């Protein structure tokens, strides 16, 4: 059985509010190509590759600055 999702905390609620108010972040998250890139970033080394890409790097940095993408080292 899948454990239930934990209830969102105040920080998560604030992050959701930030995204909902920021049209650019909403558009980035809703973009199908961006979603595909973010899925690929789960593979080793892929995030570093996309962060240096002239198209995807700035978009990923915006998401990272908003706390929506993070790199674990």
PDB file of C-alpha atoms in Angstrom:
ATOM      1  CA  UNK A   1       0.000   0.000   0.000  1.00  0.00           C
ATOM      2  CA  UNK A   2       1.110   3.560  -0.726  1.00  0.00           C
ATOM      3  CA  UNK A   3       1.519   5.706   2.398  1.00  0.00           C
ATOM      4  CA  UNK A   4      -0.670   8.832   2.484  1.00  0.00           C
ATOM      5  CA  UNK A   5       0.842  12.135   1.438  1.00  0.00           C
ATOM      6  CA  UNK A   6       1.835  14.313   4.403  1.00  0.00           C
ATOM      7  CA  UNK A   7      -0.231  17.435   4.953  1.00  0.00           C
ATOM      8  CA  UNK A   8       1.379  20.508   3.399  1.00  0.00           C
ATOM      9  CA  UNK A   9       3.161  22.812   5.808  1.00  0.00           C
ATOM     10  CA  UNK A  10       3.207  26.617   5.816  1.00  0.00           C
ATOM     11  CA  UNK A  11       6.408  26.751   3.722  1.00  0.00           C
ATOM     12  CA  UNK A  12       4.896  24.530   1.039  1.00  0.00           C
ATOM     13  CA  UNK A  13       1.697  26.596   1.053  1.00  0.00           C
ATOM     14  CA  UNK A  14       3.770  29.765   0.582  1.00  0.00           C
ATOM     15  CA  UNK A  15       5.633  28.165  -2.328  1.00  0.00           C
ATOM     16  CA  UNK A  16       2.360  27.191  -4.016  1.00  0.00           C
ATOM     17  CA  UNK A  17       1.062  30.745  -3.539  1.00  0.00           C
ATOM     18  CA  UNK A  18       4.271  32.133  -5.082  1.00  0.00           C
ATOM     19  CA  UNK A  19       3.903  29.918  -8.149  1.00  0.00           C
ATOM     20  CA  UNK A  20       0.216  30.687  -8.578  1.00  0.00           C
ATOM     21  CA  UNK A  21       0.886  34.446  -8.492  1.00  0.00           C
ATOM     22  CA  UNK A  22       3.895  34.268 -10.833  1.00  0.00           C
ATOM     23  CA  UNK A  23       2.760  33.802 -14.420  1.00  0.00           C
ATOM     24  CA  UNK A  24       6.280  33.034 -15.678  1.00  0.00           C
ATOM     25  CA  UNK A  25       6.735  30.203 -13.149  1.00  0.00           C
ATOM     26  CA  UNK A  26       3.279  28.824 -13.955  1.00  0.00           C
ATOM     27  CA  UNK A  27       4.056  28.840 -17.672  1.00  0.00           C
ATOM     28  CA  UNK A  28       7.410  27.125 -17.130  1.00  0.00           C
ATOM     29  CA  UNK A  29       5.822  24.384 -15.021  1.00  0.00           C
ATOM     30  CA  UNK A  30       2.973  23.868 -17.492  1.00  0.00           C
ATOM     31  CA  UNK A  31       5.243  23.737 -20.560  1.00  0.00           C
ATOM     32  CA  UNK A  32       5.353  20.190 -21.895  1.00  0.00           C
ATOM     33  CA  UNK A  33       8.959  20.376 -23.081  1.00  0.00           C
ATOM     34  CA  UNK A  34      10.025  21.768 -19.701  1.00  0.00           C
ATOM     35  CA  UNK A  35       8.248  18.887 -17.971  1.00  0.00           C
ATOM     36  CA  UNK A  36      10.158  16.431 -20.167  1.00  0.00           C
ATOM     37  CA  UNK A  37      13.465  18.145 -19.356  1.00  0.00           C
ATOM     38  CA  UNK A  38      12.688  18.050 -15.627  1.00  0.00           C
ATOM     39  CA  UNK A  39      11.917  14.329 -15.852  1.00  0.00           C
ATOM     40  CA  UNK A  40      15.218  13.717 -17.646  1.00  0.00           C
ATOM     41  CA  UNK A  41      17.020  15.670 -14.903  1.00  0.00           C
ATOM     42  CA  UNK A  42      16.388  12.712 -12.605  1.00  0.00           C
ATOM     43  CA  UNK A  43      19.134  10.816 -14.444  1.00  0.00           C
ATOM     44  CA  UNK A  44      22.732  11.179 -13.183  1.00  0.00           C
ATOM     45  CA  UNK A  45      24.472  14.189 -14.708  1.00  0.00           C
ATOM     46  CA  UNK A  46      21.433  15.356 -16.661  1.00  0.00           C
ATOM     47  CA  UNK A  47      20.658  18.392 -14.490  1.00  0.00           C
ATOM     48  CA  UNK A  48      24.226  19.662 -14.867  1.00  0.00           C
ATOM     49  CA  UNK A  49      23.940  19.192 -18.631  1.00  0.00           C
ATOM     50  CA  UNK A  50      20.669  21.100 -18.888  1.00  0.00           C
ATOM     51  CA  UNK A  51      21.850  23.868 -16.535  1.00  0.00           C
ATOM     52  CA  UNK A  52      24.591  24.724 -19.062  1.00  0.00           C
ATOM     53  CA  UNK A  53      22.183  24.630 -22.023  1.00  0.00           C
ATOM     54  CA  UNK A  54      21.446  28.135 -23.390  1.00  0.00           C
ATOM     55  CA  UNK A  55      17.719  27.367 -23.682  1.00  0.00           C
ATOM     56  CA  UNK A  56      17.021  25.292 -20.585  1.00  0.00           C
ATOM     57  CA  UNK A  57      19.638  26.638 -18.164  1.00  0.00           C
ATOM     58  CA  UNK A  58      17.994  30.035 -17.558  1.00  0.00           C
ATOM     59  CA  UNK A  59      14.575  28.400 -17.176  1.00  0.00           C
ATOM     60  CA  UNK A  60      15.861  25.836 -14.693  1.00  0.00           C
ATOM     61  CA  UNK A  61      17.642  28.589 -12.745  1.00  0.00           C
ATOM     62  CA  UNK A  62      14.360  30.506 -12.434  1.00  0.00           C
ATOM     63  CA  UNK A  63      12.693  27.392 -11.056  1.00  0.00           C
ATOM     64  CA  UNK A  64      15.653  26.789  -8.721  1.00  0.00           C
ATOM     65  CA  UNK A  65      15.586  30.404  -7.500  1.00  0.00           C
ATOM     66  CA  UNK A  66      11.921  29.896  -6.622  1.00  0.00           C
ATOM     67  CA  UNK A  67      12.822  26.711  -4.720  1.00  0.00           C
ATOM     68  CA  UNK A  68      11.060  24.438  -7.214  1.00  0.00           C
ATOM     69  CA  UNK A  69      14.172  22.619  -8.470  1.00  0.00           C
ATOM     70  CA  UNK A  70      17.157  21.614  -6.409  1.00  0.00           C
ATOM     71  CA  UNK A  71      20.324  19.717  -6.984  1.00  0.00           C
ATOM     72  CA  UNK A  72      21.397  17.104  -4.471  1.00  0.00           C
ATOM     73  CA  UNK A  73      25.117  16.435  -4.367  1.00  0.00           C
TER      74      UNK A  73
END
